[in-house]
Amino acid sequence: MDSGGFVTARDRQDESECSKRQKCSQGEEDRISNLPDFIIGHILTFLRFKDAIRTSVLSQRMLLHLNASNINEFHLILEEKYDPYIIGQLISLVSNKKIKVISLRSINECSISCYPIFKCQSLEKLELAMGHSIIQFPSFVCLSSLTALYLVAIRNPMKITCYSSNQSKELTLKFPVLRDYISCDCIWLDVKRVTIDAPLLEKVIIDRQWDYSSNVSHAEIEIRASYVTNYLYRSYVSSETTLLDAAHVAEASIYLSDDSKVNMSGQELKIFVRKLFNINNLKGLILQNLAPMEHYLADISAFGMLSNLCISYFVTIENLLCLLLKSPCLETLVLKYPIYSAKKPLKFAIVPECFLSTLKVVRFAKFAGGQQEFSFAKFVMEKSQVLESISFSCYKLRGAKMKKVKKKIFSVKRSCNIEFSDHLDT
């Protein structure tokens, strides 16, 4: 057998195979099961892994004699209908061996029991990629060798819940050597709290793009990890909150989707924003769509070590100033979308601390040349005492309009270099 075979489970057995299986269950003689062990083992050595699985239709002993001791990776792909009992037997079989990688994929709804997987201490990588399925976790999981955990939905959200006997609806997941944690479109259903204890965790990705209006998650997810260096959070604003207890996060990307269906109170939004930005020692931060939390940015903690800030989608000048006031060590500011003001006229009453001592580079990646943008650019050039360069990508400005914008910019009193381009600055 191949050490890393891919298995595809289908329910395309013809009627004769099904009838043979029914006869065996009714007590008729199973000649294959009566064969000696060494003969069954010899037969299996001539079969591909997926064909060996199909022999279980003829004899349950064929499945039980699959020697998984030399299999390092197990990939199960469920494309159509399947027999849940046989698949459950197979998962139980490989989970009881010293297997290192388990990957389960299903496009359609499935009802596979994954409980044996959570007892497999040799497991180093686990991928559960399901569509429109419910995966049950035990209330306590400890996998001592797991380095990568991928929970990925396919086509439809994947729901994760705890076993019905868990009355507290709390999950504790202990992974002493986990390095990568990725969760894509997973809903923690009927779960109050999830604690992921992974002291060596380095990368965290939480990505939710599906419409959650009919499957609201109220879980509080706490990730206890001291050495996370890369954090990406992309989701709708929701009552589900994520608390990342990581003192060493160096780079973070936060993308909030604009969803008018979200119905949260001001207090809930305030809690959501505080926990989302509970990453005080960041050095690099990418933000997209601050509109849903614009009234609560003043309540977040300061970014005492932030040196690079990138705004990749719409932001008001007021929100931007709020972030600058909380970033005393900022060195580089990149604006990848035109900025605007919710108020007229603009007033810049307070100069951010970074303007006085650290801010050296400012880039307008999509400078539209509007009066409000110009006012902010002028404020930056006049008040930044250590600014070295400021650049403008005027991707929609041509000819006379471009000349007019350049003339206004160059008329501002400054001591930094100014660069212009007429192409999109990415």
Coordinates of C-alpha atoms in Angstrom, one line a residue:
M1 CA 0.0 0.0 0.0
D2 CA 1.1 3.6 -0.6
S3 CA 2.1 5.4 2.5
G4 CA 0.1 8.5 1.6
G5 CA -2.9 7.3 -0.5
F6 CA -5.9 9.4 -1.4
V7 CA -9.2 7.7 -0.7
T8 CA -12.4 8.6 -2.5
A9 CA -15.6 7.0 -0.9
R10 CA -18.5 6.5 -3.4
D11 CA -21.7 4.7 -3.1
R12 CA -21.7 3.2 -6.6
Q13 CA -21.7 -0.5 -5.8
D14 CA -23.8 -2.4 -8.1
E15 CA -26.8 -4.4 -7.0
S16 CA -24.9 -7.7 -6.8
E17 CA -22.4 -6.3 -4.3
C18 CA -25.2 -4.9 -2.2
S19 CA -27.0 -8.3 -2.2
K20 CA -23.9 -10.1 -1.2
R21 CA -23.5 -7.8 1.7
Q22 CA -27.1 -8.2 2.8
K23 CA -26.7 -12.0 2.6
C24 CA -23.6 -11.9 4.8
S25 CA -25.5 -9.8 7.4
Q26 CA -28.3 -12.4 7.4
G27 CA -25.9 -15.1 8.4
E28 CA -25.0 -16.8 5.1
E29 CA -21.5 -18.2 4.8
D30 CA -18.8 -15.5 4.1
R31 CA -16.1 -17.5 2.3
I32 CA -13.7 -14.6 2.2
S33 CA -13.8 -14.0 5.9
N34 CA -13.1 -17.7 6.4
L35 CA -9.8 -17.4 4.6
P36 CA -6.6 -17.5 6.7
D37 CA -5.1 -14.2 7.7
F38 CA -2.0 -14.5 5.6
I39 CA -4.1 -15.1 2.5
I40 CA -6.2 -12.0 3.2
G41 CA -3.1 -9.9 3.8
H42 CA -1.5 -11.3 0.6
I43 CA -4.6 -10.3 -1.4
L44 CA -4.6 -6.8 0.0
T45 CA -1.0 -6.2 -1.1
F46 CA -2.1 -6.4 -4.7
L47 CA -4.9 -3.7 -4.3
R48 CA -4.7 0.1 -4.4
F49 CA -5.7 1.7 -1.1
K50 CA -9.1 2.8 -2.3
D51 CA -9.9 -0.6 -3.8
A52 CA -8.9 -2.3 -0.6
I53 CA -11.5 -0.2 1.2
R54 CA -14.1 -1.3 -1.3
T55 CA -13.5 -4.9 -0.4
S56 CA -15.2 -4.3 2.9
V57 CA -18.5 -4.6 0.9
L58 CA -17.6 -8.3 0.5
S59 CA -16.1 -8.9 3.9
Q60 CA -15.7 -6.9 7.1
R61 CA -12.5 -8.8 7.8
M62 CA -10.9 -7.2 4.7
L63 CA -11.3 -3.8 6.3
L64 CA -10.1 -5.0 9.7
H65 CA -7.0 -6.4 8.1
L66 CA -5.9 -3.2 6.4
N67 CA -2.5 -2.7 8.0
A68 CA -2.2 1.0 8.7
S69 CA 1.1 0.7 10.6
N70 CA 3.1 1.9 7.6
I71 CA 0.8 4.8 6.6
N72 CA 2.0 8.2 7.5
E73 CA -0.7 10.2 5.8
F74 CA -4.4 9.6 5.4
H75 CA -6.6 11.7 3.0
L76 CA -10.3 10.9 2.8
I77 CA -12.3 12.7 0.1
L78 CA -16.0 12.2 0.1
E79 CA -17.5 13.3 -3.2
E80 CA -20.8 11.6 -3.3
K81 CA -22.9 9.3 -1.1
Y82 CA -21.1 6.9 1.3
D83 CA -21.8 4.4 4.0
P84 CA -21.2 6.2 7.3
Y85 CA -20.5 3.0 9.2
I86 CA -17.7 1.9 6.9
I87 CA -16.1 5.4 6.9
G88 CA -16.4 5.6 10.7
Q89 CA -14.6 2.2 10.9
L90 CA -11.9 3.4 8.6
I91 CA -11.3 6.6 10.6
S92 CA -11.2 4.7 13.8
L93 CA -8.7 2.2 12.3
V94 CA -6.2 4.8 11.1
S95 CA -6.6 7.0 14.3
N96 CA -5.5 4.0 16.4
K97 CA -2.3 3.7 14.5
K98 CA 0.8 6.0 14.5
I99 CA -0.4 8.2 11.7
K100 CA 0.9 11.7 11.3
V101 CA -1.5 13.4 8.9
I102 CA -5.2 13.1 8.6
S103 CA -7.2 15.1 6.0
L104 CA -11.0 14.7 5.7
R105 CA -12.8 16.5 2.9
S106 CA -16.5 16.5 2.0
I107 CA -18.4 18.8 -0.4
N108 CA -21.8 17.4 0.7
E109 CA -23.4 17.2 4.2
C110 CA -21.9 14.3 6.1
S111 CA -22.3 12.7 9.5
I112 CA -18.9 11.3 10.2
S113 CA -17.8 10.6 13.8
C114 CA -14.4 12.3 14.3
Y115 CA -14.1 11.4 18.0
P116 CA -11.3 8.8 17.5
I117 CA -9.1 11.5 15.8
F118 CA -9.0 13.5 18.9
K119 CA -7.3 10.6 20.7
C120 CA -4.5 10.2 18.1
Q121 CA -1.4 11.4 19.9
S122 CA 0.9 10.8 16.9
L123 CA -1.0 13.2 14.8
E124 CA 1.0 16.2 13.5
K125 CA -1.4 17.8 11.0
L126 CA -5.2 17.7 11.0
E127 CA -7.4 19.1 8.3
L128 CA -11.2 19.0 8.5
A129 CA -12.6 20.5 5.3
M130 CA -16.4 20.0 5.2
G131 CA -19.4 21.5 3.5
H132 CA -22.7 22.0 5.4
S133 CA -21.6 19.6 8.1
I134 CA -21.5 19.4 11.8
I135 CA -18.3 18.3 13.6
Q136 CA -18.5 17.4 17.2
F137 CA -15.6 18.1 19.5
P138 CA -15.0 16.6 22.9
S139 CA -15.1 19.1 25.8
F140 CA -11.4 18.5 26.3
V141 CA -8.8 17.8 23.6
C142 CA -5.1 17.4 24.0
L143 CA -2.9 16.4 21.0
S144 CA 0.7 16.5 22.1
S145 CA 2.3 16.2 18.6
L146 CA -0.1 18.4 16.5
T147 CA 1.7 21.3 14.7
A148 CA -1.0 22.4 12.2
L149 CA -4.8 22.6 12.6
Y150 CA -6.9 23.6 9.6
L151 CA -10.7 23.9 10.0
V152 CA -12.0 24.8 6.5
A153 CA -15.5 25.0 5.2
I154 CA -16.2 24.0 1.5
R155 CA -19.1 25.8 -0.3
N156 CA -21.1 26.1 2.9
P157 CA -20.2 27.0 6.5
M158 CA -19.0 24.2 8.7
K159 CA -20.5 24.0 12.1
I160 CA -18.5 22.9 15.1
T161 CA -20.2 21.9 18.3
C162 CA -19.5 19.9 21.4
Y163 CA -20.9 16.5 22.4
S164 CA -24.3 16.7 23.8
S165 CA -23.1 15.5 27.2
N166 CA -21.1 18.7 27.7
Q167 CA -23.6 20.8 29.6
S168 CA -21.3 23.8 30.1
K169 CA -20.9 24.2 26.3
E170 CA -17.2 25.1 26.8
L171 CA -14.3 23.6 24.9
T172 CA -10.7 23.4 25.9
L173 CA -8.2 22.5 23.2
K174 CA -4.6 22.0 24.3
F175 CA -1.9 21.8 21.6
P176 CA 1.6 22.1 23.2
V177 CA 3.5 22.3 19.9
L178 CA 0.9 23.8 17.5
R179 CA 2.4 26.3 15.0
D180 CA -0.4 27.0 12.5
Y181 CA -4.1 27.5 13.2
I182 CA -6.4 28.3 10.3
S183 CA -10.2 28.6 10.6
C184 CA -12.2 29.4 7.5
D185 CA -16.0 29.9 7.6
C186 CA -16.4 27.8 10.7
I187 CA -19.3 28.5 13.1
W188 CA -19.1 27.5 16.7
L189 CA -22.7 26.3 17.2
D190 CA -24.2 26.3 20.7
V191 CA -20.8 26.8 22.2
K192 CA -20.2 29.5 24.8
R193 CA -16.5 29.5 25.1
V194 CA -13.5 28.0 23.2
T195 CA -10.0 28.1 24.8
I196 CA -7.1 27.2 22.5
D197 CA -4.0 26.7 24.6
A198 CA -1.1 26.7 22.2
P199 CA 2.0 28.2 23.7
L200 CA 4.2 27.8 20.5
L201 CA 1.6 29.0 18.0
E202 CA 3.1 31.3 15.4
K203 CA 0.3 31.9 12.7
V204 CA -3.4 32.5 13.3
I205 CA -5.9 33.0 10.4
I206 CA -9.6 33.5 11.1
D207 CA -11.5 34.0 7.9
R208 CA -15.3 34.2 7.7
Q209 CA -16.9 35.3 4.4
W210 CA -20.3 33.5 4.5
D211 CA -23.6 35.2 5.5
Y212 CA -24.0 34.3 9.2
S213 CA -27.5 35.9 9.6
S214 CA -29.1 32.5 10.0
N215 CA -26.3 30.9 12.0
V216 CA -25.3 33.3 14.7
S217 CA -22.4 32.3 16.8
H218 CA -22.1 33.8 20.3
A219 CA -18.9 32.0 21.2
E220 CA -16.0 33.7 22.9
I221 CA -12.7 32.4 21.5
E222 CA -9.6 32.8 23.5
I223 CA -6.3 31.9 21.9
R224 CA -3.5 31.6 24.5
A225 CA -0.3 31.9 22.6
S226 CA 2.7 33.9 23.5
Y227 CA 4.7 33.7 20.2
V228 CA 2.2 34.5 17.4
T229 CA 4.0 36.6 14.8
N230 CA 1.4 36.6 12.0
Y231 CA -2.3 37.2 12.7
L232 CA -5.1 37.6 10.0
Y233 CA -8.7 38.3 11.0
R234 CA -11.3 38.7 8.2
S235 CA -14.9 38.6 9.1
Y236 CA -18.2 40.3 9.6
V237 CA -18.8 42.3 12.8
S238 CA -20.5 39.7 15.0
S239 CA -21.4 38.8 18.6
E240 CA -18.7 36.1 18.4
T241 CA -15.5 37.6 19.8
T242 CA -11.9 36.6 19.5
L243 CA -9.3 37.3 22.2
L244 CA -5.8 36.8 21.2
D245 CA -3.5 36.7 24.2
A246 CA -0.2 37.1 22.4
A247 CA 2.5 39.5 23.5
H248 CA 4.7 38.9 20.5
V249 CA 2.4 39.5 17.5
A250 CA 4.5 41.4 15.0
E251 CA 2.2 41.5 12.0
A252 CA -1.6 41.7 11.9
S253 CA -4.2 42.1 9.2
I254 CA -7.8 43.0 10.1
Y255 CA -10.5 43.1 7.4
L256 CA -14.1 43.8 8.4
S257 CA -16.8 43.1 5.9
D258 CA -19.6 45.6 5.7
D259 CA -22.8 43.7 6.6
S260 CA -26.0 45.7 7.2
K261 CA -27.7 42.6 8.6
V262 CA -25.6 42.7 11.8
N263 CA -27.8 43.8 14.7
M264 CA -25.6 44.5 17.8
S265 CA -26.0 46.9 20.6
G266 CA -23.5 49.6 21.3
Q267 CA -22.1 47.7 24.3
E268 CA -21.6 44.5 22.2
L269 CA -19.8 46.5 19.5
K270 CA -17.6 48.1 22.1
I271 CA -16.6 44.7 23.5
F272 CA -16.0 43.3 20.0
V273 CA -13.7 46.2 19.1
R274 CA -11.7 46.1 22.4
K275 CA -11.0 42.4 22.1
L276 CA -10.3 42.6 18.4
F277 CA -7.5 45.1 19.0
N278 CA -6.1 43.5 22.1
I279 CA -2.7 43.1 20.4
N280 CA -0.7 45.9 21.9
N281 CA 2.9 45.1 20.7
L282 CA 2.2 45.1 17.0
K283 CA 4.8 46.4 14.6
G284 CA 2.8 46.1 11.4
L285 CA -1.0 46.5 10.9
I286 CA -3.2 46.3 7.9
L287 CA -6.8 47.5 8.3
Q288 CA -9.8 47.4 6.0
N289 CA -13.3 48.9 6.6
L290 CA -13.3 50.8 9.9
A291 CA -16.8 52.1 9.4
P292 CA -18.6 49.5 11.6
M293 CA -16.4 50.4 14.6
E294 CA -15.7 54.1 14.0
H295 CA -17.4 55.2 17.2
Y296 CA -15.4 52.9 19.4
L297 CA -11.8 53.3 18.2
A298 CA -11.2 55.9 21.0
D299 CA -11.6 53.1 23.5
I300 CA -8.9 50.7 22.2
S301 CA -5.5 50.5 23.7
A302 CA -2.5 52.3 22.2
F303 CA -0.2 50.6 19.8
G304 CA 3.0 51.4 21.6
M305 CA 5.3 49.6 19.1
L306 CA 3.5 50.0 15.8
S307 CA 5.9 51.2 13.1
N308 CA 3.9 50.4 9.9
L309 CA 0.2 51.1 9.3
C310 CA -1.7 50.4 6.1
I311 CA -5.3 51.3 5.5
S312 CA -6.5 49.3 2.6
Y313 CA -10.1 50.4 2.3
F314 CA -12.4 53.4 3.0
V315 CA -11.5 55.4 6.1
T316 CA -12.5 58.8 7.3
I317 CA -9.9 61.3 8.2
E318 CA -11.3 61.4 11.8
N319 CA -10.8 57.6 12.2
L320 CA -7.3 57.9 10.7
L321 CA -6.3 60.6 13.2
C322 CA -7.7 58.5 16.0
L323 CA -5.4 55.7 15.0
L324 CA -2.4 58.0 14.6
L325 CA -2.9 59.4 18.1
K326 CA -2.6 55.8 19.4
S327 CA 0.5 55.1 17.4
P328 CA 3.3 57.1 18.9
C329 CA 6.2 55.2 17.2
L330 CA 4.7 55.0 13.7
E331 CA 7.3 55.3 10.9
T332 CA 5.4 54.4 7.7
L333 CA 1.8 55.2 6.8
V334 CA 0.2 53.8 3.6
L335 CA -3.3 54.8 2.4
K336 CA -4.5 52.5 -0.3
Y337 CA -7.9 54.2 -0.8
P338 CA -9.0 57.8 -1.0
I339 CA -9.8 59.2 2.4
Y340 CA -12.6 61.5 3.2
S341 CA -14.1 63.5 6.1
A342 CA -17.5 63.2 7.7
K343 CA -17.3 66.8 8.9
K344 CA -16.8 70.1 7.2
P345 CA -14.7 72.1 7.7
L346 CA -11.8 70.0 8.8
K347 CA -10.1 70.8 12.1
F348 CA -6.7 69.3 13.1
A349 CA -6.6 70.4 16.7
I350 CA -4.1 67.8 18.0
V351 CA -0.8 66.8 16.3
P352 CA -0.1 63.1 16.8
E353 CA 3.1 62.3 18.7
C354 CA 4.5 60.3 15.8
F355 CA 4.5 63.4 13.6
L356 CA 7.0 65.0 16.0
S357 CA 9.5 62.2 16.3
T358 CA 9.1 59.0 14.1
L359 CA 6.9 59.4 11.0
K360 CA 9.2 59.3 8.0
V361 CA 7.2 57.9 5.0
V362 CA 3.7 58.6 3.9
R363 CA 2.1 57.1 0.7
F364 CA -1.2 57.9 -0.9
A365 CA -1.8 54.9 -3.1
K366 CA -5.0 56.3 -4.6
F367 CA -4.9 60.0 -4.3
A368 CA -8.1 61.5 -5.9
G369 CA -7.0 65.2 -5.4
G370 CA -10.1 66.2 -3.4
Q371 CA -10.1 69.2 -1.0
Q372 CA -10.4 67.0 2.1
E373 CA -7.5 64.7 1.0
F374 CA -5.4 67.8 0.2
S375 CA -6.1 69.3 3.6
F376 CA -4.9 66.1 5.3
A377 CA -1.8 65.9 3.1
K378 CA -1.0 69.5 3.9
F379 CA -1.4 68.8 7.6
V380 CA 1.1 65.9 7.3
M381 CA 3.7 67.9 5.4
E382 CA 3.5 71.0 7.6
K383 CA 3.4 69.2 11.0
S384 CA 5.6 66.2 10.5
Q385 CA 9.0 67.2 11.8
V386 CA 11.0 64.2 10.6
L387 CA 9.1 63.3 7.4
E388 CA 11.5 62.2 4.7
S389 CA 9.2 61.4 1.8
I390 CA 5.6 61.7 0.8
S391 CA 4.2 60.1 -2.5
F392 CA 1.0 60.4 -4.4
S393 CA -0.4 57.9 -6.9
C394 CA -2.9 59.9 -8.9
Y395 CA -4.3 57.1 -10.9
K396 CA -7.4 59.0 -12.2
L397 CA -5.7 62.4 -12.7
R398 CA -4.4 63.4 -16.2
G399 CA -3.3 66.5 -18.0
A400 CA -4.4 69.8 -16.6
K401 CA -6.0 68.2 -13.5
M402 CA -2.7 66.5 -12.7
K403 CA -0.8 69.8 -13.1
K404 CA -3.2 71.6 -10.8
V405 CA -2.9 69.0 -8.1
K406 CA 0.9 69.1 -8.3
K407 CA 0.9 72.9 -8.1
K408 CA -1.2 72.8 -4.9
I409 CA 1.0 70.1 -3.3
F410 CA 4.3 71.8 -4.1
S411 CA 3.0 75.1 -2.8
V412 CA 2.9 73.7 0.7
K413 CA 5.8 74.5 3.0
R414 CA 7.7 71.3 3.6
S415 CA 11.2 69.9 4.1
C416 CA 10.6 66.4 2.6
N417 CA 10.8 64.8 -0.8
I418 CA 7.6 64.7 -2.9
E419 CA 6.9 62.0 -5.5
F420 CA 4.1 61.8 -8.0
S421 CA 2.9 58.9 -10.3
D422 CA -0.1 58.4 -12.6
H423 CA -0.4 54.7 -12.0
L424 CA -1.9 52.6 -9.2
D425 CA 0.5 52.2 -6.4
T426 CA 0.1 48.8 -4.8

